[in-house]
mmCIF file of C-alpha atoms in Angstrom:
data_model
loop_
_atom_site.group_PDB
_atom_site.id
_atom_site.type_symbol
_atom_site.label_atom_id
_atom_site.label_comp_id
_atom_site.label_asym_id
_atom_site.label_seq_id
_atom_site.Cartn_x
_atom_site.Cartn_y
_atom_site.Cartn_z
ATOM 1 C CA UNK A 765 -112.879 93.072 -5.743
ATOM 2 C CA UNK A 766 -115.924 94.537 -4.040
ATOM 3 C CA UNK A 767 -117.364 92.770 -1.018
ATOM 4 C CA UNK A 768 -120.776 93.745 0.308
ATOM 5 C CA UNK A 769 -122.022 92.635 3.694
ATOM 6 C CA UNK A 770 -125.761 92.979 4.218
ATOM 7 C CA UNK A 771 -126.529 93.313 7.895
ATOM 8 C CA UNK A 772 -130.210 93.829 8.681
ATOM 9 C CA UNK A 773 -130.774 95.717 11.937
ATOM 10 C CA UNK A 774 -133.097 93.295 13.760
ATOM 11 C CA UNK A 775 -133.130 95.540 16.852
ATOM 12 C CA UNK A 776 -134.620 98.514 14.992
ATOM 13 C CA UNK A 777 -136.646 96.960 12.153
ATOM 14 C CA UNK A 778 -139.058 94.057 11.828
ATOM 15 C CA UNK A 779 -137.742 90.771 10.597
ATOM 16 C CA UNK A 780 -139.742 88.010 8.988
ATOM 17 C CA UNK A 781 -139.955 84.324 9.738
ATOM 18 C CA UNK A 782 -140.982 81.271 7.769
ATOM 19 C CA UNK A 783 -144.203 80.030 9.365
ATOM 20 C CA UNK A 784 -144.000 76.329 8.411
ATOM 21 C CA UNK A 785 -141.769 75.144 11.263
ATOM 22 C CA UNK A 786 -142.006 71.509 10.096
ATOM 23 C CA UNK A 787 -140.298 72.458 6.820
ATOM 24 C CA UNK A 788 -137.819 75.146 7.951
ATOM 25 C CA UNK A 789 -134.624 73.100 7.586
ATOM 26 C CA UNK A 790 -135.568 71.963 4.074
ATOM 27 C CA UNK A 791 -136.567 75.532 3.180
ATOM 28 C CA UNK A 792 -133.210 76.957 4.318
ATOM 29 C CA UNK A 793 -131.256 74.228 2.519
ATOM 30 C CA UNK A 794 -132.823 75.202 -0.818
ATOM 31 C CA UNK A 795 -130.757 78.424 -0.729
ATOM 32 C CA UNK A 796 -127.399 76.830 -1.476
ATOM 33 C CA UNK A 797 -126.039 78.744 -4.467
ATOM 34 C CA UNK A 798 -128.025 76.859 -7.105
ATOM 35 C CA UNK A 799 -130.981 78.278 -9.088
ATOM 36 C CA UNK A 800 -134.470 77.517 -7.740
ATOM 37 C CA UNK A 801 -136.578 80.112 -9.584
ATOM 38 C CA UNK A 802 -138.109 77.554 -11.987
ATOM 39 C CA UNK A 803 -139.565 75.594 -9.063
ATOM 40 C CA UNK A 804 -140.434 78.663 -6.932
ATOM 41 C CA UNK A 805 -144.172 78.966 -6.302
ATOM 42 C CA UNK A 806 -144.177 81.966 -3.959
ATOM 43 C CA UNK A 807 -146.754 80.155 -1.840
ATOM 44 C CA UNK A 808 -144.477 79.865 1.193
ATOM 45 C CA UNK A 809 -145.900 81.718 4.198
ATOM 46 C CA UNK A 810 -144.066 84.352 6.225
ATOM 47 C CA UNK A 811 -144.975 86.742 9.029
ATOM 48 C CA UNK A 812 -143.361 89.857 10.473
ATOM 49 C CA UNK A 813 -141.763 89.753 13.909
ATOM 50 C CA UNK A 814 -141.755 91.638 16.237
ATOM 51 C CA UNK A 815 -144.708 93.757 15.209
ATOM 52 C CA UNK A 816 -143.776 96.632 17.562
ATOM 53 C CA UNK A 817 -140.787 97.514 15.374
ATOM 54 C CA UNK A 818 -141.031 99.525 12.150
ATOM 55 C CA UNK A 819 -140.859 97.956 8.687
ATOM 56 C CA UNK A 820 -137.559 98.451 6.891
ATOM 57 C CA UNK A 821 -136.330 97.880 3.346
ATOM 58 C CA UNK A 822 -134.355 94.702 4.171
ATOM 59 C CA UNK A 823 -136.105 92.656 6.860
ATOM 60 C CA UNK A 824 -133.969 89.943 8.439
ATOM 61 C CA UNK A 825 -134.829 86.287 7.815
ATOM 62 C CA UNK A 826 -131.720 84.141 7.819
ATOM 63 C CA UNK A 827 -128.004 84.822 7.616
ATOM 64 C CA UNK A 828 -127.824 83.440 4.070
ATOM 65 C CA UNK A 829 -131.200 84.538 2.646
ATOM 66 C CA UNK A 830 -131.382 88.301 2.108
ATOM 67 C CA UNK A 831 -134.851 89.867 1.910
ATOM 68 C CA UNK A 832 -135.726 93.100 0.102
ATOM 69 C CA UNK A 833 -138.866 95.166 -0.317
ATOM 70 C CA UNK A 834 -139.833 96.623 -3.718
ATOM 71 C CA UNK A 835 -138.080 99.932 -2.974
ATOM 72 C CA UNK A 836 -134.776 98.154 -2.276
ATOM 73 C CA UNK A 837 -135.148 95.983 -5.396
ATOM 74 C CA UNK A 838 -135.732 99.088 -7.528
ATOM 75 C CA UNK A 839 -132.537 100.648 -6.157
ATOM 76 C CA UNK A 840 -130.321 97.529 -6.036
ATOM 77 C CA UNK A 841 -131.780 95.515 -8.915
ATOM 78 C CA UNK A 842 -128.860 96.180 -11.300
ATOM 79 C CA UNK A 843 -126.481 94.759 -8.688
ATOM 80 C CA UNK A 844 -128.700 91.876 -7.577
ATOM 81 C CA UNK A 845 -130.071 90.415 -10.808
ATOM 82 C CA UNK A 846 -126.731 89.374 -12.407
ATOM 83 C CA UNK A 847 -125.745 87.628 -9.165
ATOM 84 C CA UNK A 848 -128.831 85.671 -8.200
ATOM 85 C CA UNK A 849 -132.585 85.314 -8.273
ATOM 86 C CA UNK A 850 -135.253 87.587 -6.818
ATOM 87 C CA UNK A 851 -138.012 85.312 -5.533
ATOM 88 C CA UNK A 852 -141.330 87.043 -4.742
ATOM 89 C CA UNK A 853 -143.162 86.383 -1.485
ATOM 90 C CA UNK A 854 -146.021 88.021 0.378
ATOM 91 C CA UNK A 855 -145.660 88.757 4.075
ATOM 92 C CA UNK A 856 -148.694 90.133 5.910
ATOM 93 C CA UNK A 857 -149.950 91.618 2.633
ATOM 94 C CA UNK A 858 -146.613 93.226 1.661
ATOM 95 C CA UNK A 859 -144.720 92.114 -1.460
ATOM 96 C CA UNK A 860 -141.128 91.192 -0.625
ATOM 97 C CA UNK A 861 -138.349 89.366 -2.432
ATOM 98 C CA UNK A 862 -136.001 86.689 -1.153
ATOM 99 C CA UNK A 863 -132.615 86.850 -2.846
ATOM 100 C CA UNK A 864 -131.140 83.508 -3.838
ATOM 101 C CA UNK A 865 -127.439 84.091 -4.505
ATOM 102 C CA UNK A 866 -126.344 82.000 -7.494
ATOM 103 C CA UNK A 867 -123.022 83.640 -8.318
ATOM 104 C CA UNK A 868 -120.718 81.852 -5.911
ATOM 105 C CA UNK A 869 -116.963 82.365 -6.102
ATOM 106 C CA UNK A 870 -114.387 80.290 -4.215
ATOM 107 C CA UNK A 871 -112.401 83.319 -3.026
ATOM 108 C CA UNK A 872 -112.052 82.812 0.732
ATOM 109 C CA UNK A 873 -108.432 82.489 1.856
ATOM 110 C CA UNK A 874 -109.277 80.133 4.722
ATOM 111 C CA UNK A 875 -105.808 79.954 6.319
ATOM 112 C CA UNK A 876 -105.703 83.758 6.600
ATOM 113 C CA UNK A 877 -109.340 84.122 7.729
ATOM 114 C CA UNK A 878 -110.759 83.643 11.213
ATOM 115 C CA UNK A 879 -113.237 80.810 10.723
ATOM 116 C CA UNK A 880 -115.479 79.064 13.255
ATOM 117 C CA UNK A 881 -116.434 75.517 12.257
ATOM 118 C CA UNK A 882 -119.053 72.938 13.125
ATOM 119 C CA UNK A 883 -117.806 69.579 14.472
ATOM 120 C CA UNK A 884 -118.207 68.222 10.930
ATOM 121 C CA UNK A 885 -115.601 70.716 9.670
ATOM 122 C CA UNK A 886 -118.095 72.850 7.708
ATOM 123 C CA UNK A 887 -117.847 76.600 8.226
ATOM 124 C CA UNK A 888 -120.263 77.925 10.849
ATOM 125 C CA UNK A 889 -119.252 81.586 10.703
ATOM 126 C CA UNK A 890 -116.442 83.799 9.504
ATOM 127 C CA UNK A 891 -115.248 86.288 12.080
ATOM 128 C CA UNK A 892 -112.640 87.932 9.863
ATOM 129 C CA UNK A 893 -112.469 87.619 6.082
ATOM 130 C CA UNK A 894 -109.372 87.337 3.908
ATOM 131 C CA UNK A 895 -109.832 86.868 0.179
ATOM 132 C CA UNK A 896 -107.770 85.483 -2.675
ATOM 133 C CA UNK A 897 -107.457 88.584 -4.854
ATOM 134 C CA UNK A 898 -107.586 86.964 -8.297
#
C-alpha cells in the first residue's frame, strides 16, 4: 500500500483562502469523500495569502482540500484522476484546481494509531498512522 501525505509549506509559499466567510463551513463540508463535480460551478471566490510569499504548485487551503496549479495537475494527473475530482477555480487570475478525494478506503487501524478526537468522538487529527494492510 502506498500512502501519500501532501503537506503544503505555508511558511514559504502563498496559500489561498475562501473569501465567502458566511459560507465557509458549508463549503468545507462539501468535501467529504462524495462526488460534487456535477454541481460544481467554479464560481467560488478565493484569494492568495500572504501576498509577500511566492506562489507554489500546491497552495494550502484546508487540511482536507488539496489545491494544485496546472503544472502540478499535468505531472500528477494520472495519480489524481482515478482517486477523485479536479475542480477548477480561479484565484487572483490564476487557474487552480481543488482536489475532491472520492476514493476513500477504511484502512486506518485506530487502536494502533495515535488519534486525537473531538468531544463528539470524531477524529480531529492523526498524529501517527497505522494501517490495516489488506
